[in-house]
Amino acid sequence: MTEAQSALARAPAGAAGVLVERIQRHSLDDGSDGDIILLDHGKVVGKFSAPPKLGAGKEAFDDALRHMLANGYTVPRRAGGEVDRSRRDIDVAAFMLCCDLPPDSVEAAIMVGSDKAVERTIENTRSYARNRLSRAIQKLKP
């Protein structure tokens, strides 16, 4: 997303697919910078939402999950109906990566934000967080 925004910002004015308008959404508190609307000869050809700004540590984890839930994310459940915290944590890690959080920050956020991680010893917490990050990276590969 950042690379696409940079390329569009460098394009000459009037070129097809050039960033022509940025709508600020001051009424929303998701921390985003607003929508990016792409026009081609006056016709809307694309619209992108900037990723939300996430805090650090537990706040990043909580912000990511809150944003996901607000946008229709369904928490995965096990056969018995309880939350599948492992799959949820992979999904949250993938979301944080898509919001441009560096992998080490994502791992740290899982260590302190995931209720499943904080139930473990510090060695197991680190291993769990590293594993969730690795699975999230695999999930995002094409």
mmCIF file of N, CA and C in Angstrom:
data_model
loop_
_atom_site.group_PDB
_atom_site.id
_atom_site.type_symbol
_atom_site.label_atom_id
_atom_site.label_comp_id
_atom_site.label_asym_id
_atom_site.label_seq_id
_atom_site.Cartn_x
_atom_site.Cartn_y
_atom_site.Cartn_z
ATOM 1 N N MET A 1 0.825 -1.177 0.000
ATOM 2 C CA MET A 1 0.000 0.000 0.000
ATOM 3 C C MET A 1 0.875 1.249 0.000
ATOM 4 N N THR A 2 1.882 1.270 0.856
ATOM 5 C CA THR A 2 2.766 2.426 0.934
ATOM 6 C C THR A 2 3.475 2.646 -0.389
ATOM 7 N N GLU A 3 3.928 1.561 -1.012
ATOM 8 C CA GLU A 3 4.621 1.664 -2.296
ATOM 9 C C GLU A 3 3.676 2.225 -3.368
ATOM 10 N N ALA A 4 2.437 1.766 -3.381
ATOM 11 C CA ALA A 4 1.460 2.260 -4.358
ATOM 12 C C ALA A 4 1.178 3.740 -4.125
ATOM 13 N N GLN A 5 1.045 4.134 -2.863
ATOM 14 C CA GLN A 5 0.800 5.539 -2.559
ATOM 15 C C GLN A 5 1.964 6.404 -3.036
ATOM 16 N N SER A 6 3.188 5.949 -2.811
ATOM 17 C CA SER A 6 4.373 6.705 -3.225
ATOM 18 C C SER A 6 4.425 6.853 -4.736
ATOM 19 N N ALA A 7 4.142 5.758 -5.455
ATOM 20 C CA ALA A 7 4.172 5.798 -6.916
ATOM 21 C C ALA A 7 3.116 6.757 -7.448
ATOM 22 N N LEU A 8 1.940 6.731 -6.854
ATOM 23 C CA LEU A 8 0.874 7.626 -7.300
ATOM 24 C C LEU A 8 1.210 9.081 -7.008
ATOM 25 N N ALA A 9 1.827 9.334 -5.870
ATOM 26 C CA ALA A 9 2.169 10.704 -5.503
ATOM 27 C C ALA A 9 3.210 11.297 -6.460
ATOM 28 N N ARG A 10 4.060 10.445 -7.057
ATOM 29 C CA ARG A 10 5.105 10.912 -7.974
ATOM 30 C C ARG A 10 4.597 11.072 -9.406
ATOM 31 N N ALA A 11 3.425 10.535 -9.712
ATOM 32 C CA ALA A 11 2.907 10.579 -11.084
ATOM 33 C C ALA A 11 2.533 12.004 -11.464
ATOM 34 N N PRO A 12 2.655 12.348 -12.752
ATOM 35 C CA PRO A 12 2.296 13.709 -13.177
ATOM 36 C C PRO A 12 0.795 13.956 -13.048
ATOM 37 N N ALA A 13 0.449 15.182 -12.770
ATOM 38 C CA ALA A 13 -0.964 15.554 -12.623
ATOM 39 C C ALA A 13 -1.716 15.241 -13.906
ATOM 40 N N GLY A 14 -2.902 14.694 -13.772
ATOM 41 C CA GLY A 14 -3.745 14.397 -14.920
ATOM 42 C C GLY A 14 -3.514 13.024 -15.508
ATOM 43 N N ALA A 15 -2.470 12.313 -15.066
ATOM 44 C CA ALA A 15 -2.221 10.971 -15.593
ATOM 45 C C ALA A 15 -3.305 10.021 -15.088
ATOM 46 N N ALA A 16 -3.578 9.006 -15.894
ATOM 47 C CA ALA A 16 -4.595 8.019 -15.496
ATOM 48 C C ALA A 16 -4.162 7.346 -14.207
ATOM 49 N N GLY A 17 -5.107 7.203 -13.295
ATOM 50 C CA GLY A 17 -4.817 6.506 -12.052
ATOM 51 C C GLY A 17 -3.989 7.308 -11.072
ATOM 52 N N VAL A 18 -3.999 8.614 -11.194
ATOM 53 C CA VAL A 18 -3.221 9.454 -10.302
ATOM 54 C C VAL A 18 -4.056 9.772 -9.064
ATOM 55 N N LEU A 19 -3.377 9.856 -7.942
ATOM 56 C CA LEU A 19 -4.024 10.265 -6.710
ATOM 57 C C LEU A 19 -4.604 11.658 -6.928
ATOM 58 N N VAL A 20 -5.901 11.765 -6.862
ATOM 59 C CA VAL A 20 -6.519 13.048 -7.155
ATOM 60 C C VAL A 20 -7.220 13.647 -5.947
ATOM 61 N N GLU A 21 -7.516 12.842 -4.988
ATOM 62 C CA GLU A 21 -8.251 13.378 -3.849
ATOM 63 C C GLU A 21 -7.985 12.506 -2.640
ATOM 64 N N ARG A 22 -7.865 13.125 -1.506
ATOM 65 C CA ARG A 22 -7.745 12.395 -0.256
ATOM 66 C C ARG A 22 -8.846 12.937 0.647
ATOM 67 N N ILE A 23 -9.748 12.079 1.025
ATOM 68 C CA ILE A 23 -10.881 12.507 1.840
ATOM 69 C C ILE A 23 -10.543 12.224 3.294
ATOM 70 N N GLN A 24 -10.490 13.242 4.084
ATOM 71 C CA GLN A 24 -10.228 13.053 5.507
ATOM 72 C C GLN A 24 -11.527 12.633 6.190
ATOM 73 N N ARG A 25 -11.414 11.648 7.053
ATOM 74 C CA ARG A 25 -12.592 11.138 7.751
ATOM 75 C C ARG A 25 -12.459 11.489 9.229
ATOM 76 N N HIS A 26 -12.571 12.758 9.535
ATOM 77 C CA HIS A 26 -12.370 13.206 10.910
ATOM 78 C C HIS A 26 -13.401 12.628 11.867
ATOM 79 N N SER A 27 -14.548 12.206 11.358
ATOM 80 C CA SER A 27 -15.589 11.697 12.245
ATOM 81 C C SER A 27 -15.297 10.277 12.714
ATOM 82 N N LEU A 28 -14.330 9.601 12.069
ATOM 83 C CA LEU A 28 -13.995 8.239 12.471
ATOM 84 C C LEU A 28 -12.794 8.257 13.392
ATOM 85 N N ASP A 29 -12.749 7.337 14.331
ATOM 86 C CA ASP A 29 -11.622 7.296 15.254
ATOM 87 C C ASP A 29 -10.760 6.061 15.027
ATOM 88 N N ASP A 30 -10.691 5.583 13.782
ATOM 89 C CA ASP A 30 -9.897 4.381 13.505
ATOM 90 C C ASP A 30 -8.425 4.693 13.299
ATOM 91 N N GLY A 31 -8.052 5.957 13.354
ATOM 92 C CA GLY A 31 -6.653 6.324 13.233
ATOM 93 C C GLY A 31 -6.135 6.344 11.809
ATOM 94 N N SER A 32 -6.990 6.143 10.816
ATOM 95 C CA SER A 32 -6.511 6.112 9.434
ATOM 96 C C SER A 32 -6.334 7.528 8.911
ATOM 97 N N ASP A 33 -5.648 7.651 7.798
ATOM 98 C CA ASP A 33 -5.413 8.952 7.177
ATOM 99 C C ASP A 33 -6.491 9.310 6.168
ATOM 100 N N GLY A 34 -7.496 8.510 6.011
ATOM 101 C CA GLY A 34 -8.565 8.799 5.067
ATOM 102 C C GLY A 34 -8.500 7.888 3.860
ATOM 103 N N ASP A 35 -9.421 8.083 2.944
ATOM 104 C CA ASP A 35 -9.495 7.253 1.744
ATOM 105 C C ASP A 35 -8.686 7.865 0.616
ATOM 106 N N ILE A 36 -8.157 7.025 -0.236
ATOM 107 C CA ILE A 36 -7.442 7.445 -1.426
ATOM 108 C C ILE A 36 -8.330 7.063 -2.599
ATOM 109 N N ILE A 37 -8.691 8.039 -3.415
ATOM 110 C CA ILE A 37 -9.580 7.796 -4.542
ATOM 111 C C ILE A 37 -8.795 8.011 -5.831
ATOM 112 N N LEU A 38 -8.868 7.034 -6.732
ATOM 113 C CA LEU A 38 -8.158 7.104 -8.003
ATOM 114 C C LEU A 38 -9.157 7.375 -9.117
ATOM 115 N N LEU A 39 -8.817 8.344 -9.965
ATOM 116 C CA LEU A 39 -9.682 8.699 -11.085
ATOM 117 C C LEU A 39 -8.942 8.465 -12.392
ATOM 118 N N ASP A 40 -9.692 8.058 -13.397
ATOM 119 C CA ASP A 40 -9.177 7.946 -14.753
ATOM 120 C C ASP A 40 -10.128 8.740 -15.635
ATOM 121 N N HIS A 41 -9.679 9.907 -16.090
ATOM 122 C CA HIS A 41 -10.496 10.803 -16.900
ATOM 123 C C HIS A 41 -11.823 11.109 -16.212
ATOM 124 N N GLY A 42 -11.766 11.381 -14.915
ATOM 125 C CA GLY A 42 -12.952 11.758 -14.155
ATOM 126 C C GLY A 42 -13.778 10.603 -13.621
ATOM 127 N N LYS A 43 -13.445 9.374 -13.978
ATOM 128 C CA LYS A 43 -14.204 8.210 -13.519
ATOM 129 C C LYS A 43 -13.437 7.540 -12.366
ATOM 130 N N VAL A 44 -14.151 7.243 -11.280
ATOM 131 C CA VAL A 44 -13.529 6.566 -10.148
ATOM 132 C C VAL A 44 -13.172 5.150 -10.575
ATOM 133 N N VAL A 45 -11.880 4.815 -10.473
ATOM 134 C CA VAL A 45 -11.429 3.481 -10.864
ATOM 135 C C VAL A 45 -10.866 2.706 -9.678
ATOM 136 N N GLY A 46 -10.746 3.360 -8.560
ATOM 137 C CA GLY A 46 -10.240 2.661 -7.388
ATOM 138 C C GLY A 46 -10.369 3.507 -6.147
ATOM 139 N N LYS A 47 -10.510 2.825 -5.045
ATOM 140 C CA LYS A 47 -10.601 3.507 -3.758
ATOM 141 C C LYS A 47 -9.891 2.626 -2.740
ATOM 142 N N PHE A 48 -8.996 3.205 -2.016
ATOM 143 C CA PHE A 48 -8.241 2.465 -1.013
ATOM 144 C C PHE A 48 -8.380 3.155 0.329
ATOM 145 N N SER A 49 -8.466 2.382 1.356
ATOM 146 C CA SER A 49 -8.459 2.950 2.696
ATOM 147 C C SER A 49 -7.059 2.770 3.264
ATOM 148 N N ALA A 50 -6.546 3.829 3.841
ATOM 149 C CA ALA A 50 -5.244 3.733 4.489
ATOM 150 C C ALA A 50 -5.384 2.819 5.701
ATOM 151 N N PRO A 51 -4.345 2.044 6.003
ATOM 152 C CA PRO A 51 -4.442 1.164 7.172
ATOM 153 C C PRO A 51 -4.528 1.991 8.452
ATOM 154 N N PRO A 52 -5.193 1.460 9.466
ATOM 155 C CA PRO A 52 -5.289 2.209 10.722
ATOM 156 C C PRO A 52 -3.918 2.318 11.379
ATOM 157 N N LYS A 53 -3.749 3.346 12.153
ATOM 158 C CA LYS A 53 -2.523 3.486 12.941
ATOM 159 C C LYS A 53 -2.722 2.682 14.216
ATOM 160 N N LEU A 54 -1.817 1.770 14.464
ATOM 161 C CA LEU A 54 -1.909 0.929 15.648
ATOM 162 C C LEU A 54 -0.930 1.432 16.693
ATOM 163 N N GLY A 55 -1.251 1.219 17.929
ATOM 164 C CA GLY A 55 -0.340 1.596 19.010
ATOM 165 C C GLY A 55 0.847 0.642 19.053
ATOM 166 N N ALA A 56 1.416 0.483 20.216
ATOM 167 C CA ALA A 56 2.542 -0.435 20.407
ATOM 168 C C ALA A 56 2.169 -1.456 21.473
ATOM 169 N N GLY A 57 2.790 -2.632 21.388
ATOM 170 C CA GLY A 57 2.569 -3.662 22.398
ATOM 171 C C GLY A 57 1.130 -4.121 22.468
ATOM 172 N N LYS A 58 0.607 -4.212 23.694
ATOM 173 C CA LYS A 58 -0.760 -4.679 23.901
ATOM 174 C C LYS A 58 -1.759 -3.782 23.167
ATOM 175 N N GLU A 59 -1.480 -2.482 23.144
ATOM 176 C CA GLU A 59 -2.367 -1.546 22.448
ATOM 177 C C GLU A 59 -2.455 -1.881 20.960
ATOM 178 N N ALA A 60 -1.342 -2.266 20.340
ATOM 179 C CA ALA A 60 -1.354 -2.637 18.916
ATOM 180 C C ALA A 60 -2.239 -3.854 18.698
ATOM 181 N N PHE A 61 -2.085 -4.858 19.554
ATOM 182 C CA PHE A 61 -2.893 -6.078 19.439
ATOM 183 C C PHE A 61 -4.380 -5.736 19.597
ATOM 184 N N ASP A 62 -4.697 -4.982 20.653
ATOM 185 C CA ASP A 62 -6.089 -4.627 20.923
ATOM 186 C C ASP A 62 -6.672 -3.745 19.814
ATOM 187 N N ASP A 63 -5.885 -2.773 19.341
ATOM 188 C CA ASP A 63 -6.347 -1.893 18.257
ATOM 189 C C ASP A 63 -6.632 -2.703 16.993
ATOM 190 N N ALA A 64 -5.719 -3.628 16.668
ATOM 191 C CA ALA A 64 -5.885 -4.439 15.458
ATOM 192 C C ALA A 64 -7.155 -5.283 15.554
ATOM 193 N N LEU A 65 -7.331 -5.974 16.661
ATOM 194 C CA LEU A 65 -8.510 -6.830 16.823
ATOM 195 C C LEU A 65 -9.787 -5.998 16.810
ATOM 196 N N ARG A 66 -9.780 -4.857 17.477
ATOM 197 C CA ARG A 66 -10.958 -3.985 17.501
ATOM 198 C C ARG A 66 -11.299 -3.515 16.081
ATOM 199 N N HIS A 67 -10.277 -3.120 15.317
ATOM 200 C CA HIS A 67 -10.516 -2.661 13.947
ATOM 201 C C HIS A 67 -11.047 -3.814 13.081
ATOM 202 N N MET A 68 -10.475 -4.996 13.243
ATOM 203 C CA MET A 68 -10.927 -6.159 12.473
ATOM 204 C C MET A 68 -12.393 -6.468 12.768
ATOM 205 N N LEU A 69 -12.758 -6.484 14.052
ATOM 206 C CA LEU A 69 -14.134 -6.785 14.444
ATOM 207 C C LEU A 69 -15.102 -5.730 13.909
ATOM 208 N N ALA A 70 -14.684 -4.475 13.943
ATOM 209 C CA ALA A 70 -15.539 -3.394 13.455
ATOM 210 C C ALA A 70 -15.760 -3.488 11.951
ATOM 211 N N ASN A 71 -14.860 -4.181 11.253
ATOM 212 C CA ASN A 71 -14.965 -4.306 9.801
ATOM 213 C C ASN A 71 -15.420 -5.692 9.363
ATOM 214 N N GLY A 72 -16.092 -6.432 10.264
ATOM 215 C CA GLY A 72 -16.735 -7.681 9.887
ATOM 216 C C GLY A 72 -15.972 -8.963 10.155
ATOM 217 N N TYR A 73 -14.814 -8.881 10.817
ATOM 218 C CA TYR A 73 -14.058 -10.097 11.124
ATOM 219 C C TYR A 73 -14.855 -10.965 12.084
ATOM 220 N N THR A 74 -14.924 -12.238 11.776
ATOM 221 C CA THR A 74 -15.579 -13.208 12.650
ATOM 222 C C THR A 74 -14.500 -14.017 13.354
ATOM 223 N N VAL A 75 -14.515 -13.974 14.659
ATOM 224 C CA VAL A 75 -13.523 -14.706 15.446
ATOM 225 C C VAL A 75 -13.706 -16.198 15.195
ATOM 226 N N PRO A 76 -12.613 -16.913 14.832
ATOM 227 C CA PRO A 76 -12.739 -18.351 14.588
ATOM 228 C C PRO A 76 -13.091 -19.104 15.876
ATOM 229 N N ARG A 77 -13.895 -20.120 15.716
ATOM 230 C CA ARG A 77 -14.337 -20.910 16.875
ATOM 231 C C ARG A 77 -14.007 -22.381 16.655
ATOM 232 N N ARG A 78 -13.791 -23.052 17.757
ATOM 233 C CA ARG A 78 -13.565 -24.504 17.734
ATOM 234 C C ARG A 78 -14.917 -25.209 17.667
ATOM 235 N N ALA A 79 -14.883 -26.510 17.481
ATOM 236 C CA ALA A 79 -16.121 -27.292 17.347
ATOM 237 C C ALA A 79 -17.045 -27.101 18.546
ATOM 238 N N GLY A 80 -16.488 -26.949 19.735
ATOM 239 C CA GLY A 80 -17.299 -26.777 20.938
ATOM 240 C C GLY A 80 -17.833 -25.366 21.126
ATOM 241 N N GLY A 81 -17.460 -24.432 20.245
ATOM 242 C CA GLY A 81 -17.958 -23.072 20.310
ATOM 243 C C GLY A 81 -16.998 -22.074 20.933
ATOM 244 N N GLU A 82 -15.942 -22.551 21.623
ATOM 245 C CA GLU A 82 -15.012 -21.615 22.239
ATOM 246 C C GLU A 82 -14.115 -20.968 21.177
ATOM 247 N N VAL A 83 -13.602 -19.803 21.486
ATOM 248 C CA VAL A 83 -12.744 -19.055 20.563
ATOM 249 C C VAL A 83 -11.469 -19.847 20.289
ATOM 250 N N ASP A 84 -11.122 -19.954 19.019
ATOM 251 C CA ASP A 84 -9.850 -20.578 18.623
ATOM 252 C C ASP A 84 -8.803 -19.470 18.687
ATOM 253 N N ARG A 85 -8.185 -19.316 19.861
ATOM 254 C CA ARG A 85 -7.263 -18.205 20.093
ATOM 255 C C ARG A 85 -6.025 -18.291 19.206
ATOM 256 N N SER A 86 -5.578 -19.488 18.884
ATOM 257 C CA SER A 86 -4.397 -19.635 18.022
ATOM 258 C C SER A 86 -4.663 -19.069 16.636
ATOM 259 N N ARG A 87 -5.783 -19.454 16.044
ATOM 260 C CA ARG A 87 -6.131 -18.930 14.706
ATOM 261 C C ARG A 87 -6.414 -17.436 14.755
ATOM 262 N N ARG A 88 -7.077 -16.982 15.811
ATOM 263 C CA ARG A 88 -7.337 -15.546 15.973
ATOM 264 C C ARG A 88 -6.016 -14.776 16.030
ATOM 265 N N ASP A 89 -5.053 -15.297 16.773
ATOM 266 C CA ASP A 89 -3.770 -14.611 16.910
ATOM 267 C C ASP A 89 -3.001 -14.563 15.592
ATOM 268 N N ILE A 90 -3.125 -15.597 14.778
ATOM 269 C CA ILE A 90 -2.510 -15.581 13.440
ATOM 270 C C ILE A 90 -3.170 -14.494 12.596
ATOM 271 N N ASP A 91 -4.490 -14.413 12.644
ATOM 272 C CA ASP A 91 -5.219 -13.408 11.877
ATOM 273 C C ASP A 91 -4.844 -11.992 12.321
ATOM 274 N N VAL A 92 -4.743 -11.789 13.629
ATOM 275 C CA VAL A 92 -4.378 -10.465 14.147
ATOM 276 C C VAL A 92 -2.943 -10.126 13.734
ATOM 277 N N ALA A 93 -2.053 -11.100 13.802
ATOM 278 C CA ALA A 93 -0.663 -10.864 13.382
ATOM 279 C C ALA A 93 -0.604 -10.493 11.906
ATOM 280 N N ALA A 94 -1.358 -11.188 11.069
ATOM 281 C CA ALA A 94 -1.382 -10.882 9.637
ATOM 282 C C ALA A 94 -1.911 -9.468 9.410
ATOM 283 N N PHE A 95 -2.943 -9.084 10.138
ATOM 284 C CA PHE A 95 -3.498 -7.735 10.012
ATOM 285 C C PHE A 95 -2.457 -6.686 10.403
ATOM 286 N N MET A 96 -1.758 -6.926 11.513
ATOM 287 C CA MET A 96 -0.742 -5.965 11.954
ATOM 288 C C MET A 96 0.368 -5.836 10.916
ATOM 289 N N LEU A 97 0.760 -6.944 10.286
ATOM 290 C CA LEU A 97 1.773 -6.884 9.229
ATOM 291 C C LEU A 97 1.260 -6.055 8.054
ATOM 292 N N CYS A 98 -0.008 -6.208 7.713
ATOM 293 C CA CYS A 98 -0.597 -5.443 6.617
ATOM 294 C C CYS A 98 -0.710 -3.957 6.958
ATOM 295 N N CYS A 99 -0.659 -3.635 8.224
ATOM 296 C CA CYS A 99 -0.686 -2.233 8.670
ATOM 297 C C CYS A 99 0.727 -1.674 8.808
ATOM 298 N N ASP A 100 1.681 -2.360 8.205
ATOM 299 C CA ASP A 100 3.080 -1.915 8.167
ATOM 300 C C ASP A 100 3.795 -1.971 9.506
ATOM 301 N N LEU A 101 3.310 -2.773 10.455
ATOM 302 C CA LEU A 101 4.086 -2.970 11.674
ATOM 303 C C LEU A 101 5.228 -3.922 11.354
ATOM 304 N N PRO A 102 6.432 -3.610 11.800
ATOM 305 C CA PRO A 102 7.554 -4.511 11.542
ATOM 306 C C PRO A 102 7.356 -5.838 12.284
ATOM 307 N N PRO A 103 7.897 -6.926 11.740
ATOM 308 C CA PRO A 103 7.711 -8.243 12.360
ATOM 309 C C PRO A 103 8.088 -8.295 13.836
ATOM 310 N N ASP A 104 9.156 -7.632 14.243
ATOM 311 C CA ASP A 104 9.530 -7.694 15.660
ATOM 312 C C ASP A 104 8.502 -6.982 16.538
ATOM 313 N N SER A 105 7.859 -5.945 16.024
ATOM 314 C CA SER A 105 6.797 -5.261 16.773
ATOM 315 C C SER A 105 5.541 -6.120 16.847
ATOM 316 N N VAL A 106 5.265 -6.856 15.769
ATOM 317 C CA VAL A 106 4.114 -7.767 15.768
ATOM 318 C C VAL A 106 4.336 -8.876 16.792
ATOM 319 N N GLU A 107 5.536 -9.439 16.790
ATOM 320 C CA GLU A 107 5.857 -10.499 17.763
ATOM 321 C C GLU A 107 5.705 -9.972 19.191
ATOM 322 N N ALA A 108 6.214 -8.774 19.456
ATOM 323 C CA ALA A 108 6.102 -8.187 20.795
ATOM 324 C C ALA A 108 4.643 -7.942 21.169
ATOM 325 N N ALA A 109 3.839 -7.492 20.204
ATOM 326 C CA ALA A 109 2.418 -7.236 20.467
ATOM 327 C C ALA A 109 1.686 -8.527 20.820
ATOM 328 N N ILE A 110 2.019 -9.609 20.147
ATOM 329 C CA ILE A 110 1.391 -10.898 20.451
ATOM 330 C C ILE A 110 1.787 -11.354 21.856
ATOM 331 N N MET A 111 3.058 -11.167 22.192
ATOM 332 C CA MET A 111 3.551 -11.607 23.502
ATOM 333 C C MET A 111 2.781 -10.961 24.646
ATOM 334 N N VAL A 112 2.406 -9.696 24.504
ATOM 335 C CA VAL A 112 1.734 -8.992 25.596
ATOM 336 C C VAL A 112 0.242 -8.802 25.372
ATOM 337 N N GLY A 113 -0.233 -8.988 24.128
ATOM 338 C CA GLY A 113 -1.640 -8.739 23.826
ATOM 339 C C GLY A 113 -2.515 -9.970 23.762
ATOM 340 N N SER A 114 -1.931 -11.100 23.415
ATOM 341 C CA SER A 114 -2.716 -12.331 23.283
ATOM 342 C C SER A 114 -2.931 -12.961 24.651
ATOM 343 N N ASP A 115 -4.192 -13.208 24.983
ATOM 344 C CA ASP A 115 -4.465 -13.857 26.262
ATOM 345 C C ASP A 115 -3.870 -15.263 26.314
ATOM 346 N N LYS A 116 -3.770 -15.916 25.178
ATOM 347 C CA LYS A 116 -3.172 -17.246 25.147
ATOM 348 C C LYS A 116 -1.675 -17.161 25.420
ATOM 349 N N ALA A 117 -1.025 -16.136 24.894
ATOM 350 C CA ALA A 117 0.420 -15.982 25.095
ATOM 351 C C ALA A 117 0.751 -15.633 26.538
ATOM 352 N N VAL A 118 -0.018 -14.740 27.137
ATOM 353 C CA VAL A 118 0.324 -14.285 28.486
ATOM 354 C C VAL A 118 0.083 -15.349 29.551
ATOM 355 N N GLU A 119 -0.627 -16.420 29.225
ATOM 356 C CA GLU A 119 -0.849 -17.513 30.165
ATOM 357 C C GLU A 119 0.375 -18.414 30.293
ATOM 358 N N ARG A 120 1.357 -18.227 29.431
ATOM 359 C CA ARG A 120 2.505 -19.131 29.350
ATOM 360 C C ARG A 120 3.715 -18.560 30.094
ATOM 361 N N THR A 121 4.722 -19.411 30.259
ATOM 362 C CA THR A 121 5.993 -18.928 30.799
ATOM 363 C C THR A 121 6.624 -18.006 29.766
ATOM 364 N N ILE A 122 7.584 -17.195 30.163
ATOM 365 C CA ILE A 122 8.186 -16.230 29.249
ATOM 366 C C ILE A 122 8.832 -16.923 28.052
ATOM 367 N N GLU A 123 9.482 -18.065 28.260
ATOM 368 C CA GLU A 123 10.090 -18.795 27.139
ATOM 369 C C GLU A 123 9.017 -19.305 26.181
ATOM 370 N N ASN A 124 7.953 -19.844 26.728
ATOM 371 C CA ASN A 124 6.869 -20.345 25.889
ATOM 372 C C ASN A 124 6.117 -19.198 25.211
ATOM 373 N N THR A 125 6.011 -18.069 25.890
ATOM 374 C CA THR A 125 5.352 -16.907 25.299
ATOM 375 C C THR A 125 6.105 -16.454 24.063
ATOM 376 N N ARG A 126 7.415 -16.351 24.183
ATOM 377 C CA ARG A 126 8.244 -15.917 23.045
ATOM 378 C C ARG A 126 8.115 -16.895 21.889
ATOM 379 N N SER A 127 8.170 -18.193 22.194
ATOM 380 C CA SER A 127 8.051 -19.225 21.164
ATOM 381 C C SER A 127 6.673 -19.174 20.497
ATOM 382 N N TYR A 128 5.623 -19.019 21.296
ATOM 383 C CA TYR A 128 4.268 -18.938 20.762
ATOM 384 C C TYR A 128 4.133 -17.726 19.836
ATOM 385 N N ALA A 129 4.609 -16.570 20.286
ATOM 386 C CA ALA A 129 4.499 -15.341 19.489
ATOM 387 C C ALA A 129 5.280 -15.481 18.182
ATOM 388 N N ARG A 130 6.458 -16.047 18.249
ATOM 389 C CA ARG A 130 7.276 -16.238 17.044
ATOM 390 C C ARG A 130 6.563 -17.171 16.067
ATOM 391 N N ASN A 131 5.934 -18.215 16.590
ATOM 392 C CA ASN A 131 5.209 -19.165 15.749
ATOM 393 C C ASN A 131 3.995 -18.509 15.099
ATOM 394 N N ARG A 132 3.242 -17.712 15.849
ATOM 395 C CA ARG A 132 2.064 -17.031 15.287
ATOM 396 C C ARG A 132 2.500 -16.063 14.184
ATOM 397 N N LEU A 133 3.618 -15.359 14.401
ATOM 398 C CA LEU A 133 4.143 -14.441 13.396
ATOM 399 C C LEU A 133 4.535 -15.205 12.136
ATOM 400 N N SER A 134 5.223 -16.312 12.305
ATOM 401 C CA SER A 134 5.637 -17.129 11.165
ATOM 402 C C SER A 134 4.437 -17.624 10.375
ATOM 403 N N ARG A 135 3.407 -18.078 11.076
ATOM 404 C CA ARG A 135 2.188 -18.557 10.402
ATOM 405 C C ARG A 135 1.469 -17.424 9.683
ATOM 406 N N ALA A 136 1.492 -16.228 10.264
ATOM 407 C CA ALA A 136 0.864 -15.071 9.621
ATOM 408 C C ALA A 136 1.599 -14.713 8.339
ATOM 409 N N ILE A 137 2.920 -14.750 8.358
ATOM 410 C CA ILE A 137 3.715 -14.457 7.167
ATOM 411 C C ILE A 137 3.412 -15.477 6.080
ATOM 412 N N GLN A 138 3.313 -16.756 6.450
ATOM 413 C CA GLN A 138 2.962 -17.800 5.478
ATOM 414 C C GLN A 138 1.572 -17.546 4.906
ATOM 415 N N LYS A 139 0.653 -17.134 5.739
ATOM 416 C CA LYS A 139 -0.728 -16.882 5.312
ATOM 417 C C LYS A 139 -0.775 -15.764 4.276
ATOM 418 N N LEU A 140 0.103 -14.781 4.395
ATOM 419 C CA LEU A 140 0.092 -13.625 3.504
ATOM 420 C C LEU A 140 0.816 -13.861 2.181
ATOM 421 N N LYS A 141 1.595 -14.949 2.100
ATOM 422 C CA LYS A 141 2.316 -15.228 0.850
ATOM 423 C C LYS A 141 1.308 -15.669 -0.216
ATOM 424 N N PRO A 142 1.546 -15.213 -1.464
ATOM 425 C CA PRO A 142 0.614 -15.582 -2.541
ATOM 426 C C PRO A 142 0.642 -17.068 -2.859
#
